[in-house]
Amino acid sequence: MNILISNDDGYRSPGLHALARALSPLGRVTVVAPDRDRSGASNSLTLDVPIRAERLENGIIRVNGTPTDCVHLAITGLLDEEPDLVVAGINHGPNLGDDVIYSGTVAAATEGRFLGLPAIAVSIASHQPQHLRTAGAMAARLVAGLRDVQLSASTILNVNVPDVPLEALRGIAATRLGHRHKAEAVSRIEDPRGRPMYWIGPAGPEQDAGEGTDFHALRTGWVSVTPIQIDLTRHGALPALGQWLGALP
Ligand code: MN
């Protein structure tokens, strides 16, 4: 099995290296990752400047682009052999509920799915993780399991792992995405010349985070696995919209 690994925290991230270590017994692992932290990059492609890919001494291919660039490049021409699977992560910090809209980790997996491959995004609950091996082990279990089960062609698995020792996990739960309250306000500070500068504030607190959600699973010590899809059409709204449009003067 050829496994393509990418992330959004950049090529030096301990989570990326932990994932590569954990998956290497399962197949041939290729790592293509951004040259810096691109968290929050979502599904952006770089179209205004050329993209360069450089193979480092440790074998990692470093790209001056987004997570989506990395996976796009890897699958559409950079690699000699097309991968069988894309795994993104291990992101430092969870990707829960509405986070997936902004996440570069989820975007890397999404790009793999767009280009026809099974894809998994893996995040660990802490921004300063102590137990990356736990998340690595869970990623390996899921990847090994995928050899027996075919994921639906439109499904991406969004995995969040508590930052605890492996034996402290309560299990693996299938969950739905919860929701957050709206984001905190932007921070405004002044530069030395008195001009305003802004820093995007943190995501909002949990809102819809009850039983069955990814928030709840993670909070109660479970590994959360959410099947997500890209179809953004709100199918239920089509009939009413059609009627409204038909009646427009
Ligand atoms: Mn990140």
Short mmCIF file of C-alpha atoms and ligand atoms in Angstrom, two decimals:
data_model
loop_
_atom_site.label_atom_id
_atom_site.label_comp_id
_atom_site.label_asym_id
_atom_site.label_seq_id
_atom_site.Cartn_x
_atom_site.Cartn_y
_atom_site.Cartn_z
CA MET A 1 0.00 0.00 0.00
CA ASN A 2 1.27 3.47 -0.93
CA ILE A 3 0.29 6.01 1.71
CA LEU A 4 0.52 9.75 1.13
CA ILE A 5 0.84 11.81 4.29
CA SER A 6 0.45 15.56 4.58
CA ASN A 7 -0.55 18.07 7.25
CA ASP A 8 -1.16 21.75 7.86
CA ASP A 9 1.22 22.31 10.77
CA GLY A 10 4.23 22.14 8.47
CA TYR A 11 7.00 19.67 7.65
CA ARG A 12 8.69 19.97 11.05
CA SER A 13 5.63 19.14 13.11
CA PRO A 14 6.12 16.29 15.62
CA GLY A 15 2.58 15.14 14.79
CA LEU A 16 3.51 14.66 11.14
CA HIS A 17 6.56 12.61 12.05
CA ALA A 18 4.60 10.53 14.55
CA LEU A 19 2.03 9.73 11.85
CA ALA A 20 4.71 8.71 9.35
CA ARG A 21 6.33 6.46 11.98
CA ALA A 22 3.03 4.85 12.91
CA LEU A 23 1.97 4.13 9.31
CA SER A 24 5.30 3.00 7.87
CA PRO A 25 4.80 -0.67 8.92
CA LEU A 26 1.63 -0.71 6.80
CA GLY A 27 3.11 0.30 3.49
CA ARG A 28 5.27 2.74 1.62
CA VAL A 29 4.88 6.15 3.18
CA THR A 30 5.51 9.39 1.30
CA VAL A 31 5.34 12.70 3.15
CA VAL A 32 4.56 15.89 1.25
CA ALA A 33 4.05 18.80 3.62
CA PRO A 34 3.95 22.62 3.71
CA ASP A 35 7.15 24.52 4.51
CA ARG A 36 5.48 26.28 7.45
CA ASP A 37 2.40 26.26 9.62
CA ARG A 38 -0.62 26.61 7.34
CA SER A 39 -3.30 25.87 9.94
CA GLY A 40 -6.57 27.47 8.88
CA ALA A 41 -5.63 27.32 5.19
CA SER A 42 -8.79 25.38 4.37
CA ASN A 43 -9.06 24.18 0.75
CA SER A 44 -6.91 26.87 -0.80
CA LEU A 45 -4.80 26.30 -3.90
CA THR A 46 -1.84 28.56 -4.69
CA LEU A 47 -2.44 30.05 -8.13
CA ASP A 48 -0.51 33.31 -8.02
CA VAL A 49 3.07 32.10 -7.54
CA PRO A 50 4.92 28.99 -8.67
CA ILE A 51 5.07 26.06 -6.28
CA ARG A 52 8.36 24.37 -5.51
CA ALA A 53 8.82 20.91 -4.04
CA GLU A 54 12.12 20.00 -2.44
CA ARG A 55 13.06 16.53 -1.22
CA LEU A 56 14.89 16.82 2.12
CA GLU A 57 17.56 14.49 3.50
CA ASN A 58 15.02 12.72 5.69
CA GLY A 59 12.90 11.96 2.60
CA ILE A 60 10.16 14.47 3.33
CA ILE A 61 9.05 16.57 0.38
CA ARG A 62 8.67 20.18 1.47
CA VAL A 63 6.35 22.42 -0.52
CA ASN A 64 5.98 26.21 -0.38
CA GLY A 65 2.23 25.90 -0.55
CA THR A 66 -0.92 24.94 1.28
CA PRO A 67 -1.96 21.47 2.45
CA THR A 68 -4.25 21.28 -0.57
CA ASP A 69 -1.34 22.19 -2.86
CA CYS A 70 0.73 19.40 -1.29
CA VAL A 71 -1.84 16.68 -1.91
CA HIS A 72 -2.84 18.05 -5.31
CA LEU A 73 0.78 18.16 -6.45
CA ALA A 74 1.57 14.74 -5.06
CA ILE A 75 -1.32 13.00 -6.75
CA THR A 76 -1.31 14.81 -10.07
CA GLY A 77 2.32 14.57 -11.04
CA LEU A 78 4.95 14.81 -8.34
CA LEU A 79 5.01 11.15 -7.33
CA ASP A 80 5.99 8.28 -9.58
CA GLU A 81 3.23 6.07 -8.25
CA GLU A 82 -0.28 7.19 -7.32
CA PRO A 83 -0.94 6.63 -3.62
CA ASP A 84 -3.71 4.31 -2.44
CA LEU A 85 -4.67 6.47 0.50
CA VAL A 86 -4.21 9.98 1.90
CA VAL A 87 -3.77 10.53 5.63
CA ALA A 88 -3.46 14.07 7.01
CA GLY A 89 -2.12 15.01 10.43
CA ILE A 90 -1.49 14.41 13.19
CA ASN A 91 -2.78 17.93 13.76
CA HIS A 92 -1.79 19.54 17.04
CA GLY A 93 -5.19 20.56 18.39
CA PRO A 94 -8.66 19.16 17.70
CA ASN A 95 -10.74 19.71 14.56
CA LEU A 96 -14.28 19.52 15.84
CA GLY A 97 -17.64 20.72 14.55
CA ASP A 98 -17.34 23.90 12.52
CA ASP A 99 -13.52 23.74 12.72
CA VAL A 100 -13.57 21.44 9.71
CA ILE A 101 -14.57 24.39 7.49
CA TYR A 102 -11.28 26.14 8.21
CA SER A 103 -9.00 23.19 8.84
CA GLY A 104 -6.04 22.64 6.55
CA THR A 105 -5.75 19.12 7.95
CA VAL A 106 -9.25 18.23 6.84
CA ALA A 107 -8.60 20.05 3.55
CA ALA A 108 -5.58 17.85 2.80
CA ALA A 109 -7.78 14.79 3.25
CA THR A 110 -10.55 16.41 1.21
CA GLU A 111 -8.17 16.99 -1.68
CA GLY A 112 -7.26 13.32 -1.65
CA ARG A 113 -10.95 12.43 -1.77
CA PHE A 114 -11.57 14.91 -4.61
CA LEU A 115 -8.83 13.21 -6.57
CA GLY A 116 -10.35 9.79 -6.03
CA LEU A 117 -8.58 8.37 -2.99
CA PRO A 118 -9.77 7.23 0.41
CA ALA A 119 -8.80 9.89 2.93
CA ILE A 120 -8.48 10.31 6.67
CA ALA A 121 -7.76 13.44 8.74
CA VAL A 122 -6.29 12.87 12.21
CA SER A 123 -6.06 15.41 15.02
CA ILE A 124 -5.02 15.14 18.65
CA ALA A 125 -6.91 17.07 21.31
CA SER A 126 -3.99 19.10 22.64
CA HIS A 127 -2.00 21.89 21.03
CA GLN A 128 1.03 20.65 22.96
CA PRO A 129 0.45 16.91 22.71
CA GLN A 130 2.10 14.48 25.11
CA HIS A 131 0.72 11.28 23.58
CA LEU A 132 1.20 11.46 19.81
CA ARG A 133 1.84 7.72 19.85
CA THR A 134 -1.77 7.18 20.88
CA ALA A 135 -3.04 9.09 17.86
CA GLY A 136 -0.49 7.34 15.64
CA ALA A 137 -1.66 3.95 16.86
CA MET A 138 -5.29 4.84 16.21
CA ALA A 139 -4.46 6.10 12.71
CA ALA A 140 -2.66 2.82 12.01
CA ARG A 141 -5.65 0.80 13.24
CA LEU A 142 -8.02 2.70 10.99
CA VAL A 143 -5.73 2.48 7.96
CA ALA A 144 -5.28 -1.26 8.49
CA GLY A 145 -9.06 -1.60 8.82
CA LEU A 146 -9.58 0.17 5.51
CA ARG A 147 -7.96 -2.76 3.75
CA ASP A 148 -11.10 -4.79 4.47
CA VAL A 149 -13.80 -2.15 4.10
CA GLN A 150 -14.36 0.14 1.16
CA LEU A 151 -15.32 3.64 2.25
CA SER A 152 -18.04 5.22 0.15
CA ALA A 153 -16.48 7.30 -2.62
CA SER A 154 -17.67 10.55 -1.08
CA THR A 155 -16.68 9.89 2.53
CA ILE A 156 -13.75 11.38 4.41
CA LEU A 157 -13.04 10.27 7.96
CA ASN A 158 -12.37 13.07 10.43
CA VAL A 159 -10.63 11.54 13.43
CA ASN A 160 -9.97 13.25 16.78
CA VAL A 161 -7.97 11.48 19.47
CA PRO A 162 -7.74 12.39 23.17
CA ASP A 163 -4.22 13.26 24.31
CA VAL A 164 -3.92 10.35 26.74
CA PRO A 165 -1.96 7.10 26.94
CA LEU A 166 -3.35 4.38 24.65
CA GLU A 167 -4.64 2.29 27.57
CA ALA A 168 -6.64 5.26 28.89
CA LEU A 169 -8.84 5.49 25.76
CA ARG A 170 -12.43 4.38 26.30
CA GLY A 171 -12.97 3.26 22.72
CA ILE A 172 -13.76 4.49 19.21
CA ALA A 173 -17.08 6.19 18.55
CA ALA A 174 -18.82 7.08 15.30
CA THR A 175 -19.97 10.67 15.74
CA ARG A 176 -21.54 13.60 13.98
CA LEU A 177 -20.03 17.07 13.85
CA GLY A 178 -21.22 19.34 16.64
CA HIS A 179 -21.33 23.13 16.36
CA ARG A 180 -19.65 26.06 18.00
CA HIS A 181 -20.91 29.47 18.98
CA LYS A 182 -19.63 32.18 16.67
CA ALA A 183 -15.93 32.96 16.90
CA GLU A 184 -14.45 35.27 19.50
CA ALA A 185 -13.83 38.86 18.43
CA VAL A 186 -10.68 39.75 16.55
CA SER A 187 -7.83 41.18 18.69
CA ARG A 188 -6.80 44.71 17.79
CA ILE A 189 -3.42 46.10 18.73
CA GLU A 190 -1.36 49.01 17.48
CA ASP A 191 1.94 48.85 15.68
CA PRO A 192 4.81 51.15 16.81
CA ARG A 193 3.47 53.84 14.47
CA GLY A 194 0.02 53.75 15.97
CA ARG A 195 -1.62 51.93 13.08
CA PRO A 196 -4.05 49.14 13.92
CA MET A 197 -3.13 45.47 13.48
CA TYR A 198 -5.48 42.53 13.91
CA TRP A 199 -5.13 38.95 15.05
CA ILE A 200 -7.94 36.51 14.33
CA GLY A 201 -9.53 35.43 17.61
CA PRO A 202 -10.08 31.86 18.81
CA ALA A 203 -12.95 29.66 17.67
CA GLY A 204 -16.17 30.01 19.63
CA PRO A 205 -17.08 27.76 22.56
CA GLU A 206 -19.04 24.56 22.08
CA GLN A 207 -22.75 25.03 21.40
CA ASP A 208 -24.16 21.79 20.03
CA ALA A 209 -21.87 19.39 21.82
CA GLY A 210 -24.14 16.81 23.41
CA GLU A 211 -24.14 13.05 23.16
CA GLY A 212 -23.48 11.76 19.66
CA THR A 213 -21.26 14.68 18.70
CA ASP A 214 -17.52 14.71 18.14
CA PHE A 215 -17.14 17.21 21.00
CA HIS A 216 -18.85 14.85 23.44
CA ALA A 217 -16.85 11.79 22.41
CA LEU A 218 -13.52 13.57 22.79
CA ARG A 219 -14.50 15.16 26.11
CA THR A 220 -15.46 11.78 27.54
CA GLY A 221 -12.28 10.00 26.50
CA TRP A 222 -13.33 8.40 23.23
CA VAL A 223 -11.68 8.56 19.85
CA SER A 224 -14.15 10.41 17.62
CA VAL A 225 -14.56 9.32 14.00
CA THR A 226 -16.92 11.47 11.91
CA PRO A 227 -17.77 10.60 8.31
CA ILE A 228 -17.81 13.89 6.43
CA GLN A 229 -18.67 14.74 2.85
CA ILE A 230 -18.20 17.67 0.50
CA ASP A 231 -21.69 17.91 -0.99
CA LEU A 232 -22.68 21.36 0.27
CA THR A 233 -26.05 21.44 -1.51
CA ARG A 234 -28.90 21.77 0.94
CA HIS A 235 -31.12 19.31 -0.86
CA GLY A 236 -34.10 19.87 1.46
CA ALA A 237 -34.25 23.54 0.47
CA LEU A 238 -34.46 22.88 -3.30
CA PRO A 239 -38.25 22.57 -3.70
CA ALA A 240 -39.01 25.76 -1.74
CA LEU A 241 -36.24 27.64 -3.54
CA GLY A 242 -37.59 26.48 -6.91
CA GLN A 243 -41.07 27.70 -5.99
CA TRP A 244 -39.76 31.05 -4.81
CA LEU A 245 -37.66 31.56 -7.93
CA GLY A 246 -40.58 30.53 -10.17
CA ALA A 247 -42.80 33.11 -8.49
CA LEU A 248 -40.31 35.97 -8.69
CA PRO A 249 -41.78 38.92 -10.59
MN MN B 1 -2.92 22.68 12.23
#
